[in-house]
mmCIF file of C-alpha atoms in Angstrom:
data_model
loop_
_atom_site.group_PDB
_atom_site.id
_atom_site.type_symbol
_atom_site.label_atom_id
_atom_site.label_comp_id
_atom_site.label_asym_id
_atom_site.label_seq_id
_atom_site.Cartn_x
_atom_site.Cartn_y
_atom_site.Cartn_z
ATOM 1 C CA UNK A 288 0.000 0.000 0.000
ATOM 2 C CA UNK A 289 1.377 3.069 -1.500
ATOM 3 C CA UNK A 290 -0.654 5.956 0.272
ATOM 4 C CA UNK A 291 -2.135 6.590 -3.602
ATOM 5 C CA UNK A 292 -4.475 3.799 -4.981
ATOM 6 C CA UNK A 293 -5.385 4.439 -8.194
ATOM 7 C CA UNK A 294 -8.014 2.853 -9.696
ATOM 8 C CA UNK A 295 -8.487 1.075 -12.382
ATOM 9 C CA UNK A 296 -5.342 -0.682 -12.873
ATOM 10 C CA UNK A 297 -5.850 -1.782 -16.175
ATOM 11 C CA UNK A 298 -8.037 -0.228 -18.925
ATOM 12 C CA UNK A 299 -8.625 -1.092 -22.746
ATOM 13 C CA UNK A 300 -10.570 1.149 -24.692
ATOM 14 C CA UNK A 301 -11.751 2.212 -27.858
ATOM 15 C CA UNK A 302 -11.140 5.230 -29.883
ATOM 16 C CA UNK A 303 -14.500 6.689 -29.523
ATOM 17 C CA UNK A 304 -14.936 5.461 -26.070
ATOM 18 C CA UNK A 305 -15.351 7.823 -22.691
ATOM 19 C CA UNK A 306 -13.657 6.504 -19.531
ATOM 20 C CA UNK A 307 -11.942 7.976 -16.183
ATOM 21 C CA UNK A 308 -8.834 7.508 -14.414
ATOM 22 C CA UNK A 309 -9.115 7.694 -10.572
ATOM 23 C CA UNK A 310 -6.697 8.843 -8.184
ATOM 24 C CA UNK A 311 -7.285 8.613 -4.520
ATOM 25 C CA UNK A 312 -4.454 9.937 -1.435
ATOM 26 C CA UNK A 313 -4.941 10.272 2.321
ATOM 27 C CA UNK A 314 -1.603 11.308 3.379
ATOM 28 C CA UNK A 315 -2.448 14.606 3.866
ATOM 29 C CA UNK A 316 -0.906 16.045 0.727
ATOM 30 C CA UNK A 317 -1.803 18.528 -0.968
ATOM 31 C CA UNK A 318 -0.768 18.814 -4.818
ATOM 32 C CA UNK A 319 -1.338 16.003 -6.998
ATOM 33 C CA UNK A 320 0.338 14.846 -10.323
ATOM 34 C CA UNK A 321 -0.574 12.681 -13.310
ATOM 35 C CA UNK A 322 2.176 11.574 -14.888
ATOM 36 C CA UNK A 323 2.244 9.853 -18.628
ATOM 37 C CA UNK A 324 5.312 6.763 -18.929
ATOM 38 C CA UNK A 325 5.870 5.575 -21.978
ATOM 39 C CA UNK A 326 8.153 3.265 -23.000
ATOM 40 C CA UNK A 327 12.278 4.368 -22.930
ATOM 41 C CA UNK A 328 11.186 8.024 -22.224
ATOM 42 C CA UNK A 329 11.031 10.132 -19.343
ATOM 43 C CA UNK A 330 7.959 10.323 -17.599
ATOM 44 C CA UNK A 331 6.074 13.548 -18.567
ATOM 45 C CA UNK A 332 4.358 15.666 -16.457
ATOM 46 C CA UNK A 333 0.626 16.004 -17.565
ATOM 47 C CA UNK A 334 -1.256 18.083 -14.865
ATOM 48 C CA UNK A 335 -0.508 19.465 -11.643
ATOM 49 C CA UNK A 336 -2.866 20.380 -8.749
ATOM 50 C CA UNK A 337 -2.538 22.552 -5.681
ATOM 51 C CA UNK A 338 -4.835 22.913 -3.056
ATOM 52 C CA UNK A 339 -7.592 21.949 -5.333
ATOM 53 C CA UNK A 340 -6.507 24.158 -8.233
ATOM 54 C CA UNK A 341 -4.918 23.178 -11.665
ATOM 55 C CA UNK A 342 -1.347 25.157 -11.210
ATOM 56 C CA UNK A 343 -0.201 23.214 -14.405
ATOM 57 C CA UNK A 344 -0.995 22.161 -17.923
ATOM 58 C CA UNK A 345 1.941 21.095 -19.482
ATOM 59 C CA UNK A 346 0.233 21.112 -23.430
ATOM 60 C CA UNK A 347 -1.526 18.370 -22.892
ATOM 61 C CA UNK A 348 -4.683 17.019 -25.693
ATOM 62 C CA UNK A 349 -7.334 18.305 -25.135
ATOM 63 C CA UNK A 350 -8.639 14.676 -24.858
ATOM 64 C CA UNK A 351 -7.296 14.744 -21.858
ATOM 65 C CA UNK A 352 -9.512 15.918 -18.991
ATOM 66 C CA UNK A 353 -8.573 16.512 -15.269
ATOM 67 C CA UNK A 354 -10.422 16.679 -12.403
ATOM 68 C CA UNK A 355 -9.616 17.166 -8.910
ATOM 69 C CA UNK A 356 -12.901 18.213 -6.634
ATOM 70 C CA UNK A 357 -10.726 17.968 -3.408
ATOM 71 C CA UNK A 358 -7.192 17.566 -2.258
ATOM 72 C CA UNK A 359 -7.330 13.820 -1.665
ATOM 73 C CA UNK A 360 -8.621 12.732 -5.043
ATOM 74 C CA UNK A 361 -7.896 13.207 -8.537
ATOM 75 C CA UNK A 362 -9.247 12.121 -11.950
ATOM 76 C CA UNK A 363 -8.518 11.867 -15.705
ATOM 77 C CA UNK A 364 -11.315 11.753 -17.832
ATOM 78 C CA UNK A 365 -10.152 10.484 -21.437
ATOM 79 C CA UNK A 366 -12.333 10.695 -24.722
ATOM 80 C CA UNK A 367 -11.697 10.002 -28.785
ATOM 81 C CA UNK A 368 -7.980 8.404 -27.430
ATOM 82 C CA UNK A 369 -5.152 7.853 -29.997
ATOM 83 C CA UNK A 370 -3.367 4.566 -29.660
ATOM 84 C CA UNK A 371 -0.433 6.640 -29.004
ATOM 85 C CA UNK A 372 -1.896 7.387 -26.082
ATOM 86 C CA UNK A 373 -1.567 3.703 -24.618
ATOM 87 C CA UNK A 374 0.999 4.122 -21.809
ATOM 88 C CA UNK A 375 0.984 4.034 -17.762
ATOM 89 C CA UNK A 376 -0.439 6.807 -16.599
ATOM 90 C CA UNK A 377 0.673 7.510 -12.996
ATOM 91 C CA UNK A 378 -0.385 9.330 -10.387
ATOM 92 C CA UNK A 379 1.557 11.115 -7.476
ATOM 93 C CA UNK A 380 1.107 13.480 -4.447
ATOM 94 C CA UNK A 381 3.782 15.240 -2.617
ATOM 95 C CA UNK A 382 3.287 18.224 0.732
ATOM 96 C CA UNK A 383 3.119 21.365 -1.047
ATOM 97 C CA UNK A 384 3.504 22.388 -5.285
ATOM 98 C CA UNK A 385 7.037 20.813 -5.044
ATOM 99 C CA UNK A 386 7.890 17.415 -4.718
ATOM 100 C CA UNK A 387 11.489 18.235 -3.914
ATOM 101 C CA UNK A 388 11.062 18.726 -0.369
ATOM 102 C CA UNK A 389 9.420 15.640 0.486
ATOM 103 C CA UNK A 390 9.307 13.928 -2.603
ATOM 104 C CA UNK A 391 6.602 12.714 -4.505
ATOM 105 C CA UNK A 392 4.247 9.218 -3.598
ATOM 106 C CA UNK A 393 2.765 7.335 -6.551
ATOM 107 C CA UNK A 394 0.368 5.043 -7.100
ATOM 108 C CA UNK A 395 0.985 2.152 -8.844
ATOM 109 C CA UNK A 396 -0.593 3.622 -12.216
ATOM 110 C CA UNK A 397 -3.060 2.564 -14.750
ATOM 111 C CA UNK A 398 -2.005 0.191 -17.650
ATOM 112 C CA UNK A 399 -3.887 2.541 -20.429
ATOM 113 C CA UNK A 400 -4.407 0.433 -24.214
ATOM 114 C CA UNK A 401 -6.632 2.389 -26.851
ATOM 115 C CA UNK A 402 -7.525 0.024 -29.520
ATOM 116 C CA UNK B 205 17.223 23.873 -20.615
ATOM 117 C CA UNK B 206 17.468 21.548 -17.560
ATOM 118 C CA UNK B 207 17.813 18.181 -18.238
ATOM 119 C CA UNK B 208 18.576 14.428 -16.574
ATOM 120 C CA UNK B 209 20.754 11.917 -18.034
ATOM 121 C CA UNK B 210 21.349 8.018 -16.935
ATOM 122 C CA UNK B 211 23.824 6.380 -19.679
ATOM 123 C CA UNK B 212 23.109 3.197 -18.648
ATOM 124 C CA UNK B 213 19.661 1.836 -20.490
ATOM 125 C CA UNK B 214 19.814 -2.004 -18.818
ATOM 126 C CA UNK B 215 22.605 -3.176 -16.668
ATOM 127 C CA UNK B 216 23.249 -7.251 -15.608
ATOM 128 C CA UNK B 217 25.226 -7.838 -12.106
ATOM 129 C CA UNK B 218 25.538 -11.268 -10.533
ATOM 130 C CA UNK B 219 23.772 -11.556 -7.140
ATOM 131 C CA UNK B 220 26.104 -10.432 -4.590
ATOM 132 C CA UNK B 221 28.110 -8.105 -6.767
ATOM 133 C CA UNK B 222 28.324 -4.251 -5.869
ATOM 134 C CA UNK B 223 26.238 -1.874 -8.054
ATOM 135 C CA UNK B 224 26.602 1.664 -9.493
ATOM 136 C CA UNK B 225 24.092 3.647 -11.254
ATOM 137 C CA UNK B 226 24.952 6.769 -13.126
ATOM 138 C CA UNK B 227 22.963 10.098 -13.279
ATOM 139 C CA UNK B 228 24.154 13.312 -14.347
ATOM 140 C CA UNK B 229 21.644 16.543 -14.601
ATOM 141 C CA UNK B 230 22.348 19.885 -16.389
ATOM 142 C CA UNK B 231 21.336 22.969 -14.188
ATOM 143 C CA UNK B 232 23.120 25.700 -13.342
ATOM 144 C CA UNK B 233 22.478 25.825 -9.608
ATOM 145 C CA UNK B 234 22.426 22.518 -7.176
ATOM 146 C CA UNK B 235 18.924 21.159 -7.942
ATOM 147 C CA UNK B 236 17.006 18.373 -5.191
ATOM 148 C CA UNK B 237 18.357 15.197 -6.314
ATOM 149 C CA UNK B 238 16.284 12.014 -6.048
ATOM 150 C CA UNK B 239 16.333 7.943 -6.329
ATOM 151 C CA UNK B 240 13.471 6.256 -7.612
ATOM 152 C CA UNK B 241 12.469 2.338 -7.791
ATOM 153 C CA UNK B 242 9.875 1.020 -9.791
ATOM 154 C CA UNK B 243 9.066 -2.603 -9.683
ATOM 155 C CA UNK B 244 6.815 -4.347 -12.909
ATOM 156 C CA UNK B 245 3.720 -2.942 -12.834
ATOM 157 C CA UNK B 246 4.030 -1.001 -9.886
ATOM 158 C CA UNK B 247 4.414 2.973 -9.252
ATOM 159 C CA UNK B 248 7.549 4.629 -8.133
ATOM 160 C CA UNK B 249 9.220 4.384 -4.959
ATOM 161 C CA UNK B 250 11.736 6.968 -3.158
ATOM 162 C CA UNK B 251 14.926 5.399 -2.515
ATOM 163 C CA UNK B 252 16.984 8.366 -1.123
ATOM 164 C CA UNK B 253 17.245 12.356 -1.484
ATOM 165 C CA UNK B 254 20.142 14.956 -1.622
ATOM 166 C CA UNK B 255 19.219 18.370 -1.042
ATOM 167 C CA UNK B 256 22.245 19.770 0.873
ATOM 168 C CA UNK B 257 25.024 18.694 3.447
ATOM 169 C CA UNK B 258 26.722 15.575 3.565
ATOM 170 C CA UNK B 259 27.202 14.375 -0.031
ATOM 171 C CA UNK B 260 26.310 11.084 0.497
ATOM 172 C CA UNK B 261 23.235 10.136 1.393
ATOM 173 C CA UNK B 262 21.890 6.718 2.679
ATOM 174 C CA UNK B 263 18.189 5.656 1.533
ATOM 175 C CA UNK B 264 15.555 2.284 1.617
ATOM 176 C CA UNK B 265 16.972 -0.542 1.176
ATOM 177 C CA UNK B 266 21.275 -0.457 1.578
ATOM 178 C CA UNK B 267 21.433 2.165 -1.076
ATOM 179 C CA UNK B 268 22.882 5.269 -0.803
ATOM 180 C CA UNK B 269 24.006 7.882 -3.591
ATOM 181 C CA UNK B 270 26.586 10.701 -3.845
ATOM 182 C CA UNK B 271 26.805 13.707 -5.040
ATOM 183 C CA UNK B 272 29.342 14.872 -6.522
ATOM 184 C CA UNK B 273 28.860 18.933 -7.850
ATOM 185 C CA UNK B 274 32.316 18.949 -9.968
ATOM 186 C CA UNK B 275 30.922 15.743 -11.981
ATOM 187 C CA UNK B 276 26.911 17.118 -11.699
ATOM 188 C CA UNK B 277 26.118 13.470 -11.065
ATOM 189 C CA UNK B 278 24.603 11.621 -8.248
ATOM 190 C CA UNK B 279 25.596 7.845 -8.785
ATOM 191 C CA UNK B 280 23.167 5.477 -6.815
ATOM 192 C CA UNK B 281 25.151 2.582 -5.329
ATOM 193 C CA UNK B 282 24.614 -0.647 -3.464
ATOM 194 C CA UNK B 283 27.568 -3.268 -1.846
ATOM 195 C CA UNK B 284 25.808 -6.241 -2.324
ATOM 196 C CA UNK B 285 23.209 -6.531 -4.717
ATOM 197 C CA UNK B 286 20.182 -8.982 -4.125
ATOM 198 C CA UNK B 287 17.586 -10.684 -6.626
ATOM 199 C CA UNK B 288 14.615 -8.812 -5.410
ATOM 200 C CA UNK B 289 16.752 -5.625 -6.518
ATOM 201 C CA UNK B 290 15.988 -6.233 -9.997
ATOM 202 C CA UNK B 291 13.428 -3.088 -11.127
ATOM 203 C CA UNK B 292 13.097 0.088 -13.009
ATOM 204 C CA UNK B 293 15.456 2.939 -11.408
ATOM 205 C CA UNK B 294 15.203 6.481 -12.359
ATOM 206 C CA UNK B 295 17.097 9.357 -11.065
ATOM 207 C CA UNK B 296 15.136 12.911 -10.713
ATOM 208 C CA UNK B 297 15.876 16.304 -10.304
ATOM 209 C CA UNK B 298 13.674 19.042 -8.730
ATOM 210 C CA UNK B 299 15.200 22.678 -9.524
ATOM 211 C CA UNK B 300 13.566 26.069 -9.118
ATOM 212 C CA UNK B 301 13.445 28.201 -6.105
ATOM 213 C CA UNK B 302 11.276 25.678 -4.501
ATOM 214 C CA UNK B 303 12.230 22.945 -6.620
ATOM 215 C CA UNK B 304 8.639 22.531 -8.481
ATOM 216 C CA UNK B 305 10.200 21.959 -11.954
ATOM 217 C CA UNK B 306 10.723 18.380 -11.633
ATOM 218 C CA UNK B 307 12.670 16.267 -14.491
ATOM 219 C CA UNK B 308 12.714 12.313 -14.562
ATOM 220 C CA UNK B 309 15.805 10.537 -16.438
ATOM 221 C CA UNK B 310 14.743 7.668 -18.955
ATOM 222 C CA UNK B 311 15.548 5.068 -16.143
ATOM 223 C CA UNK B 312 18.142 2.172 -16.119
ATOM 224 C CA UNK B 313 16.546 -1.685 -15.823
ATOM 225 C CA UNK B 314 18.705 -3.519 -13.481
ATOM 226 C CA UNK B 315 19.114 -7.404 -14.165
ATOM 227 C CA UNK B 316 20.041 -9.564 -11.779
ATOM 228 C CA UNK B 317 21.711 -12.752 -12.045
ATOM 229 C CA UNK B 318 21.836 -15.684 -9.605
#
């Protein structure tokens, strides 16, 4: 148990479909990451949240949706997905907008496959 | 522009054997330097952090990195390697005033060998 559960941990969908990525933390933190690993690159920072509010949208598709209606949970709403958007999409918290102080916590991600 | 670099794609050590991961970073100031773990299928784990003082810092686990500010690397070591060490390790830099810009190297896959 990581402190972050996200939720679902695997996912297939279609091109055309509509799903959500949950992200769930009660350690207290309060930013919150979503992170996009693909394979043999660096992990790229989609969103970041702070106290509830989006303090970072690093030009992500608009197909990309996020959603955080507290400090302790986060989501990713996804719709008309490329398959280059199959990847692990991971989520993270960390005390305060930095991550450097204390470091981030991830979940153990969501294996994403559009089809 | 800020960046993090670990040579080393996969590495292979025998069970037992000592290990040394390399990470070097590109910033113009000291940035917060970070170990991370990731198993298969799992998220990431914090091994260790540097952010000032001693140079070498212990972490989870028997590793412990150094930093070395001549060399702007911060190798991630470990005497005797074990099987259950075999994982995903990425080295990270937070830089910034507060250290909210936060860069992930491509990782190095550790193999290990009974």
């Amino acid at each position: 148990e990581t402190g972050v559960t996200q939720t679902p941990r695997h996912l297939v969908m279609g091109m055309t479909n509509k799903k959500s990525l949950k992200c769930e933390q009660h350690l207290g933190h309060n930013a919150m990451y979503w992170y996009k690993q693909s394979a043999k690159k660096p992990l790229e920072l989609m969103f970041v949240y702070n106290f509830k509010e989006q303090t970072e949208n690093n030009s992500v598709p608009s197909r990309f949706s996020p959603e955080c209606p507290n400090s302790s949970h986060l989501f990713l709403h996804l719709h008309t997905l490329q398959p280059e958007d199959s990847a692990l999409y991971l989520c993270a918290s960390s005390q305060g907008e930095v991550g450097a102080t204390s470091g981030y916590t991830f979940g153990s991600g969501t294996r994403l496959t559009v089809v | 522009a800020q960046s993090v670099t670990q040579p080393d794609i996969h590495i292979t050590v025998s069970e037992g054997a000592s290990l040394e991961l390399r990470c070097n970073y590109s910033y113009g100031a000291t940035p917060y330097l970070f170990w991370y773990v990731q198993s298969p299928g799992q998220g990431l784990q914090l091994l260790l952090k540097y952010f000032s003082g001693d140079t070498l810092v212990q972490g989870i686990k028997g590793f412990e990195a150094e930093f070395k500010r001549s060399q702007s690397s911060f190798n991630l070591r470990k005497p005797s390697v074990h099987w259950s060490d075999a994982a995903e390790y990425f080295c990270a830099v937070g830089v910034g005033d507060t250290g909210n810009q936060f860069y992930f190297g491509t990782g190095t896959s550790l193999t290990v060998i009974p």
